[in-house]
């Protein structure tokens, strides 16, 4: 009995010891778990503070270069031993930022950057992320793994000298568009990047991408403003030059008339140039108004919004926020400014042709009685378009609807300035004849065709028409049917047509039935 009692006590003691061991083990597991949870919470809190500080730091400046240099410096403070930032460009990746925790190895990192900046086909981590669009994790870099992710052995040597043990690379994207790749590496023995690190750095990359894109947009706005200012300055300078040329041309007209002492020549010159000069001045005023009312003010407002919300740009540009559509708005403004600039350049080109036309007319009139024709191969369709362009402002002001019926005819050698002078005069006369017609019913057509060996240009209007009794006087010097006319336009145009080897005719079925002016020029 005694042995049984002792055995029972020993068994109970063993059970108690076993239970106590399990309890201690459970308690140890609980303590370790609690410590791990506390450490995880502390790490999460620390990373949250880091994200907040990094976001504030990156959003503090809109300087494009400074933003790219700042991100790698932030990462090596607590996340990595070295970090590089590559941005996406049309040709692939371009490295814009790098930093190493150890200043003595910064030059080695810069050598790696200079000699082995990744391209879209290289095996380097940043290039792999560019191709896949997904984060890349290399937890433990063996020598074999280093060679597999390097361009050549020299590239691998530089990576080894940096002490690279673990690497991760994450894409930087804004609204689904990749703008760069952030690569981090650690040289601390035993430290291995894991999935949680990828998630954390991806969030950092998301915030950094917004800040970098804002800096790029701001830089684009500033560059666009600078380019627009230069373009406006250049246009204003060219407008001033053309204005000066117009004034000089007008002064030469007066001087020529005074020197020659012939009132007929002076009248002819002034009438021939009058229409072109009026259109040129209107064109000049239009361009001046366009420059004065430039949409650059909208760019300035957008810039003010960016500066106003520089500390909260991420929230300001977030989906649903007030500034969510600001990038698209800036793009639309840029398109509008490009159209505006293109229109101004076209107007400047037209103004240049006006000045050249006036100069040619002055030269021809000065030598009218003794100067031979200056033939030049030209396109009659282009000459007609130029004449209509010269008169465009006046035609629009008078509410005239223009119809073009231009057939292709062979190019011919003529003095194109005489042809242009005739066409401008005919279109101007037709426009004036339409003043008697109610607005909305003022129609003018220009038709070009080939009739045998002649090129025929018809300018037709449905204006007041011509009385039969004055038809024989239309080309007489000094005759006019207009109250403010001087009777030199048609006379000069008829003489110019004869010098071209052609003819000029003006026909009408009577008052109220419009008129047709026909210029015929021999074809080669």
Tab-separated table of C-alpha atoms in Angstrom, residues 353 356-357 360 374-380 382-383 386 412-423 500:
chain	number	residue	atom	x	y	z
A	353	UNK	CA	2.940	89.665	-97.382
A	356	UNK	CA	5.917	93.117	-99.436
A	357	UNK	CA	2.957	93.812	-101.725
A	360	UNK	CA	6.348	96.064	-104.881
A	374	UNK	CA	9.376	90.982	-113.790
A	375	UNK	CA	7.983	87.524	-114.634
A	376	UNK	CA	7.979	84.864	-111.938
A	377	UNK	CA	6.455	81.402	-111.976
A	378	UNK	CA	3.405	81.443	-109.732
A	379	UNK	CA	0.186	79.630	-108.822
A	380	UNK	CA	-2.989	81.592	-109.635
A	382	UNK	CA	-2.428	81.022	-104.352
A	383	UNK	CA	-2.644	84.563	-105.733
A	386	UNK	CA	-3.751	85.950	-101.067
A	412	UNK	CA	2.556	80.541	-115.475
A	413	UNK	CA	5.262	83.188	-115.536
A	414	UNK	CA	3.856	86.642	-114.805
A	415	UNK	CA	4.518	89.623	-112.599
A	416	UNK	CA	2.496	88.227	-109.713
A	417	UNK	CA	2.375	91.590	-107.914
A	418	UNK	CA	0.510	93.150	-110.855
A	419	UNK	CA	-1.952	90.217	-110.833
A	420	UNK	CA	-2.420	90.569	-107.080
A	421	UNK	CA	-2.931	94.343	-107.464
A	422	UNK	CA	-5.671	93.768	-110.046
A	423	UNK	CA	-7.421	91.090	-107.962
A	500	UNK	CA	0.557	91.189	-118.643
